[in-house]
Tab-separated table of C-alpha atoms in Angstrom:
chain	number	residue	atom	x	y	z
A	28	MET	CA	29.777	3.849	1.991
A	29	GLN	CA	30.479	4.275	-1.721
A	30	ARG	CA	27.523	2.025	-2.557
A	31	THR	CA	25.256	4.082	-0.308
A	32	LEU	CA	26.348	7.360	-1.883
A	33	LYS	CA	25.754	5.960	-5.364
A	34	PHE	CA	22.261	4.851	-4.362
A	35	LEU	CA	21.393	8.202	-2.822
A	36	ALA	CA	22.580	10.079	-5.891
A	37	ALA	CA	20.656	7.817	-8.239
A	38	ALA	CA	17.537	7.915	-6.104
A	39	MET	CA	17.588	11.695	-5.917
A	40	LEU	CA	18.057	12.009	-9.675
A	41	LEU	CA	15.178	9.647	-10.357
A	42	PHE	CA	12.973	11.382	-7.792
A	43	LEU	CA	13.543	14.726	-9.446
A	44	SER	CA	12.663	13.241	-12.829
A	45	GLY	CA	9.393	11.848	-11.461
A	46	HIS	CA	10.444	8.197	-11.272
A	47	ALA	CA	11.964	5.957	-8.624
A	48	ALA	CA	14.238	2.993	-9.023
A	49	ALA	CA	13.448	-0.674	-8.900
A	50	SER	CA	16.079	-2.949	-7.329
A	51	PHE	CA	15.995	-0.985	-4.083
A	52	ASP	CA	19.091	-1.240	-1.869
A	53	SER	CA	17.762	-2.334	1.532
A	54	SER	CA	21.144	-1.805	3.217
A	55	VAL	CA	20.920	1.995	3.141
A	56	GLN	CA	20.438	3.867	6.400
A	57	ALA	CA	19.090	7.084	4.909
A	58	LEU	CA	16.886	8.168	2.019
A	59	PRO	CA	16.764	11.394	0.040
A	60	ALA	CA	14.586	14.093	1.574
A	61	SER	CA	11.016	13.867	0.233
A	62	TYR	CA	11.640	10.320	-0.971
A	63	ALA	CA	8.330	8.840	-2.162
A	64	GLY	CA	9.251	5.271	-3.126
A	65	ASP	CA	8.734	3.478	-6.422
A	66	ASP	CA	5.902	4.790	-8.558
A	67	ILE	CA	3.100	2.256	-8.076
A	68	LYS	CA	1.030	3.569	-11.002
A	69	LYS	CA	3.997	3.383	-13.360
A	70	TRP	CA	5.015	-0.103	-12.281
A	71	TYR	CA	1.498	-1.498	-12.264
A	72	GLY	CA	1.028	-0.167	-15.783
A	73	GLU	CA	4.285	-1.671	-17.038
A	74	ILE	CA	3.834	-5.055	-15.345
A	75	SER	CA	0.158	-5.483	-16.262
A	76	ALA	CA	0.946	-4.592	-19.874
A	77	SER	CA	3.710	-7.223	-20.146
A	78	ALA	CA	2.706	-10.591	-21.592
A	79	PRO	CA	4.383	-12.549	-20.231
A	80	VAL	CA	6.002	-10.675	-17.359
A	81	ASP	CA	9.783	-10.763	-17.600
A	82	ALA	CA	10.992	-13.449	-15.179
A	83	SER	CA	13.846	-11.177	-14.058
A	84	ILE	CA	11.264	-9.023	-12.267
A	85	LYS	CA	11.274	-11.649	-9.511
A	86	GLU	CA	14.814	-10.619	-8.561
A	87	GLU	CA	13.971	-6.943	-8.171
A	88	VAL	CA	13.338	-5.371	-4.774
A	89	PHE	CA	10.643	-2.698	-4.861
A	90	ALA	CA	10.005	-0.043	-2.229
A	91	PHE	CA	6.443	1.286	-2.252
A	92	ALA	CA	5.207	4.092	-0.009
A	93	VAL	CA	2.153	3.049	2.013
A	94	ASP	CA	-0.789	5.456	1.922
A	95	LEU	CA	-1.176	6.231	5.629
A	96	ASP	CA	-4.238	8.377	4.941
A	97	ALA	CA	-6.211	5.474	3.427
A	98	GLY	CA	-7.599	4.391	6.796
A	99	PRO	CA	-7.204	4.648	10.594
A	100	ASN	CA	-4.436	2.021	10.714
A	101	PHE	CA	-1.479	4.264	11.524
A	102	SER	CA	-0.804	5.754	14.953
A	103	GLN	CA	2.142	7.582	16.528
A	104	GLU	CA	2.500	8.458	20.179
A	105	TYR	CA	5.393	9.541	22.353
A	106	ASN	CA	5.910	7.557	25.561
A	107	THR	CA	7.510	9.918	28.057
A	108	ALA	CA	8.251	7.104	30.513
A	109	SER	CA	10.377	5.139	28.038
A	110	GLY	CA	11.506	8.096	25.948
A	111	ARG	CA	10.305	6.372	22.783
A	112	LEU	CA	8.206	7.400	19.833
A	113	GLU	CA	5.809	4.470	19.378
A	114	LEU	CA	4.803	3.893	15.762
A	115	ARG	CA	2.168	1.349	14.802
A	116	TYR	CA	0.391	0.225	11.652
A	117	ASN	CA	-2.544	-2.029	12.539
A	118	MET	CA	-3.286	-4.846	10.059
A	119	VAL	CA	-6.472	-6.279	11.570
A	120	PHE	CA	-8.807	-5.024	8.811
A	121	ASN	CA	-6.401	-5.307	5.875
A	122	GLN	CA	-7.820	-8.566	4.554
A	123	ILE	CA	-8.299	-8.975	0.810
A	124	ALA	CA	-11.898	-10.113	0.372
A	125	GLU	CA	-11.551	-11.098	-3.280
A	126	GLY	CA	-12.460	-14.572	-4.517
A	127	TRP	CA	-8.839	-15.554	-5.123
A	128	SER	CA	-7.967	-14.702	-1.505
A	129	TRP	CA	-10.887	-16.429	0.196
A	130	ASP	CA	-10.655	-19.959	1.610
A	131	GLU	CA	-14.203	-20.817	2.706
A	132	LEU	CA	-13.055	-24.122	4.243
A	133	ALA	CA	-10.476	-22.494	6.500
A	134	ASN	CA	-10.710	-23.226	10.211
A	135	PRO	CA	-10.364	-19.756	11.775
A	136	ASP	CA	-8.558	-21.281	14.755
A	137	GLN	CA	-5.808	-22.418	12.390
A	138	ARG	CA	-5.692	-19.972	9.478
A	139	ASP	CA	-7.449	-16.901	8.106
A	140	TYR	CA	-10.404	-17.034	5.734
A	141	TYR	CA	-8.656	-14.391	3.653
A	142	HIS	CA	-5.104	-15.598	3.236
A	143	SER	CA	-3.810	-12.504	1.405
A	144	LYS	CA	-3.405	-9.134	3.106
A	145	PHE	CA	-2.939	-5.703	1.616
A	146	LEU	CA	-1.160	-2.440	2.085
A	147	PRO	CA	-2.749	0.577	0.327
A	148	LEU	CA	-0.352	2.320	-2.042
A	149	GLY	CA	-2.447	5.174	-3.390
A	150	PHE	CA	-5.302	6.023	-5.726
A	151	GLU	CA	-6.290	8.238	-8.628
A	152	THR	CA	-9.612	9.378	-10.067
A	153	ALA	CA	-10.646	10.084	-13.640
A	154	SER	CA	-13.646	10.847	-15.821
A	155	ARG	CA	-13.932	8.966	-19.103
A	156	HIS	CA	-16.312	11.353	-20.866
A	157	ALA	CA	-18.407	14.465	-20.386
A	158	PRO	CA	-21.745	14.267	-18.536
A	159	GLU	CA	-24.625	12.848	-20.557
A	160	VAL	CA	-28.370	13.331	-20.346
A	161	VAL	CA	-29.792	9.871	-19.664
A	162	GLU	CA	-33.341	8.567	-19.430
A	163	LEU	CA	-33.160	6.531	-16.248
A	164	TYR	CA	-36.896	5.834	-16.301
A	165	PRO	CA	-39.429	6.312	-19.117
A	166	GLY	CA	-40.012	10.027	-19.542
A	167	LYS	CA	-37.553	10.970	-16.767
A	168	THR	CA	-34.115	12.235	-17.681
A	169	VAL	CA	-31.162	13.435	-15.646
A	170	GLU	CA	-27.641	14.589	-16.392
A	171	VAL	CA	-25.324	11.742	-15.412
A	172	LYS	CA	-21.655	12.224	-14.659
A	173	ASN	CA	-19.145	9.377	-14.755
A	174	GLN	CA	-16.317	8.815	-12.326
A	175	TRP	CA	-13.586	6.185	-12.127
A	176	ARG	CA	-11.482	5.521	-9.060
A	177	TYR	CA	-8.345	3.392	-9.303
A	178	GLU	CA	-6.945	2.064	-6.029
A	179	TYR	CA	-3.502	0.432	-5.845
A	180	PHE	CA	-2.403	-2.207	-3.350
A	181	LEU	CA	0.434	-4.535	-2.480
A	182	ALA	CA	-1.044	-8.018	-1.939
A	183	PHE	CA	0.985	-10.521	0.094
A	184	ASP	CA	0.363	-13.736	2.024
A	185	ASN	CA	3.337	-13.814	4.385
A	186	LEU	CA	2.123	-11.425	7.108
A	187	TYR	CA	2.850	-13.964	9.838
A	188	ASP	CA	6.511	-13.984	8.923
A	189	PHE	CA	6.520	-10.727	10.912
A	190	TYR	CA	4.550	-11.725	14.000
A	191	GLU	CA	2.764	-14.692	15.461
A	192	ARG	CA	-0.818	-15.260	14.365
A	193	LYS	CA	-3.463	-15.186	17.078
A	194	VAL	CA	-7.221	-15.666	16.774
A	195	ASP	CA	-8.896	-12.236	16.487
A	196	ASP	CA	-5.522	-10.552	16.879
A	197	ASP	CA	-5.171	-6.861	16.166
A	198	ALA	CA	-1.431	-6.912	15.663
A	199	GLY	CA	0.522	-5.012	13.083
A	200	PHE	CA	3.889	-3.430	12.406
A	201	ASP	CA	5.346	-1.802	15.507
A	202	ALA	CA	8.471	0.221	16.192
A	203	GLY	CA	9.682	2.129	19.237
A	204	ILE	CA	12.348	4.737	18.498
A	205	VAL	CA	14.361	6.289	21.302
A	206	MET	CA	14.405	10.068	20.904
A	207	LYS	CA	13.942	13.296	22.781
A	208	ALA	CA	10.418	14.632	23.277
A	209	GLU	CA	11.201	17.717	21.203
A	210	GLU	CA	12.247	15.622	18.213
A	211	ALA	CA	9.184	13.401	18.527
A	212	LYS	CA	6.918	16.457	18.699
A	213	LYS	CA	8.471	17.818	15.531
A	214	LEU	CA	7.820	14.533	13.704
A	215	THR	CA	4.250	14.031	14.901
A	216	GLU	CA	3.071	17.616	14.565
A	217	GLY	CA	4.804	17.960	11.210
A	218	LYS	CA	3.196	14.704	10.039
A	219	THR	CA	6.387	13.703	8.272
A	220	VAL	CA	6.592	10.052	9.339
A	221	ARG	CA	6.146	7.773	6.339
A	222	MET	CA	5.991	3.998	5.863
A	223	LEU	CA	7.764	2.041	3.144
A	224	ALA	CA	6.944	-1.538	2.090
A	225	LEU	CA	9.866	-3.480	0.628
A	226	CYS	CA	8.822	-6.450	-1.480
A	227	ARG	CA	9.620	-8.882	-4.257
A	228	LEU	CA	6.926	-9.638	-6.792
A	229	LYS	CA	5.842	-13.156	-7.691
A	230	PRO	CA	3.389	-14.857	-10.077
A	231	PRO	CA	0.751	-13.975	-11.071
A	232	TYR	CA	2.337	-10.555	-10.388
A	233	HIS	CA	-0.867	-8.546	-10.732
A	234	THR	CA	-4.648	-8.746	-10.676
A	235	GLU	CA	-7.573	-6.360	-10.477
A	236	SER	CA	-11.277	-6.250	-9.663
A	237	ASN	CA	-14.033	-4.018	-10.943
A	238	THR	CA	-17.193	-2.777	-9.197
A	239	PHE	CA	-19.810	-0.577	-10.879
A	240	TRP	CA	-22.595	1.521	-9.348
A	241	LYS	CA	-25.220	2.792	-11.794
A	242	ALA	CA	-26.487	6.349	-11.509
A	243	THR	CA	-29.750	7.073	-9.720
A	244	PHE	CA	-31.801	10.244	-9.412
A	245	ALA	CA	-30.529	10.642	-5.854
A	246	GLU	CA	-26.909	10.133	-6.976
A	247	PRO	CA	-26.601	10.893	-10.728
A	248	VAL	CA	-23.117	9.432	-11.154
A	249	ASP	CA	-22.017	6.263	-12.928
A	250	TYR	CA	-19.242	5.199	-10.544
A	251	THR	CA	-16.602	2.552	-11.250
A	252	LEU	CA	-14.141	1.338	-8.637
A	253	ARG	CA	-11.175	-0.617	-9.939
A	254	LYS	CA	-8.843	-2.216	-7.390
A	255	ARG	CA	-5.389	-3.016	-8.730
A	256	TYR	CA	-3.032	-5.355	-6.911
A	257	LEU	CA	0.640	-6.123	-7.348
A	258	MET	CA	1.336	-9.583	-5.878
A	259	GLY	CA	4.464	-10.394	-3.909
A	260	ASP	CA	6.228	-11.253	-0.681
A	261	LEU	CA	6.692	-8.546	1.931
A	262	LEU	CA	10.379	-8.327	2.905
A	263	GLU	CA	10.599	-5.392	5.321
A	264	VAL	CA	8.635	-2.392	6.549
A	265	TRP	CA	10.433	0.894	7.140
A	266	PHE	CA	9.343	4.008	9.014
A	267	TYR	CA	11.184	7.145	7.983
A	268	ASP	CA	11.103	10.933	8.218
A	269	SER	CA	10.134	12.264	4.798
A	270	ALA	CA	11.488	15.729	5.607
A	271	SER	CA	15.067	14.603	6.220
A	272	GLY	CA	15.097	11.099	4.733
A	273	LYS	CA	16.254	9.623	8.053
A	274	VAL	CA	15.240	5.977	8.457
A	275	LEU	CA	13.667	5.699	11.904
A	276	ALA	CA	13.144	1.916	12.066
A	277	LYS	CA	13.266	-1.211	9.921
A	278	VAL	CA	10.731	-3.912	10.771
A	279	ARG	CA	12.040	-7.242	9.540
A	280	GLN	CA	10.704	-10.790	9.444
A	281	ARG	CA	11.052	-12.833	12.631
């Protein structure tokens, strides 16, 4: 109990200061209200800037909030027959299609082409400089804006520690929480259910890819997409109520 109270106090202090703690205590049963997990942008910046990465980082447990708005993966529905709030995060499309994740010789009946999976952890956009007048074609100029988008992910290759692999499966992380219909309605309509990915990082710790689209007359924007990955093993997935901090379910390895 004392350990839990110390964690909650420290987590709240760090949250208020704009940072979250590494070395997350996975034994806690509640989180501070409005808890947002470890700061993925901060940690990616620190880890990618380290050369070499401190080996002690392997012992740390990180808790990153999954961006549930990044795709249609997340669903929540109340089952009146069982009295359960059914939460689900579908992983079927979360394959990392980068060269380092692709095994072109893989037999799909035995293993996936893309051995690493991802969970989206957020994004940010930026502009590197003011718009410029550019001659895209001889004698034809246009004002070109520039935009950068940075997307952050947790990359891991141990998805099937959580459920059995099946060919063309559409499985994911599931939890059924017994609760009254009124409580479930408050959670779903309030959109306060959040998902937390607990992980340990491992070599090479981080990687990134870069894609560039050159401006055209139809779309006068130089657009750069940079995908940034922290590499690790997924330990647990939590669903929790961000309004109260109550942990609704912990999905652990089989």
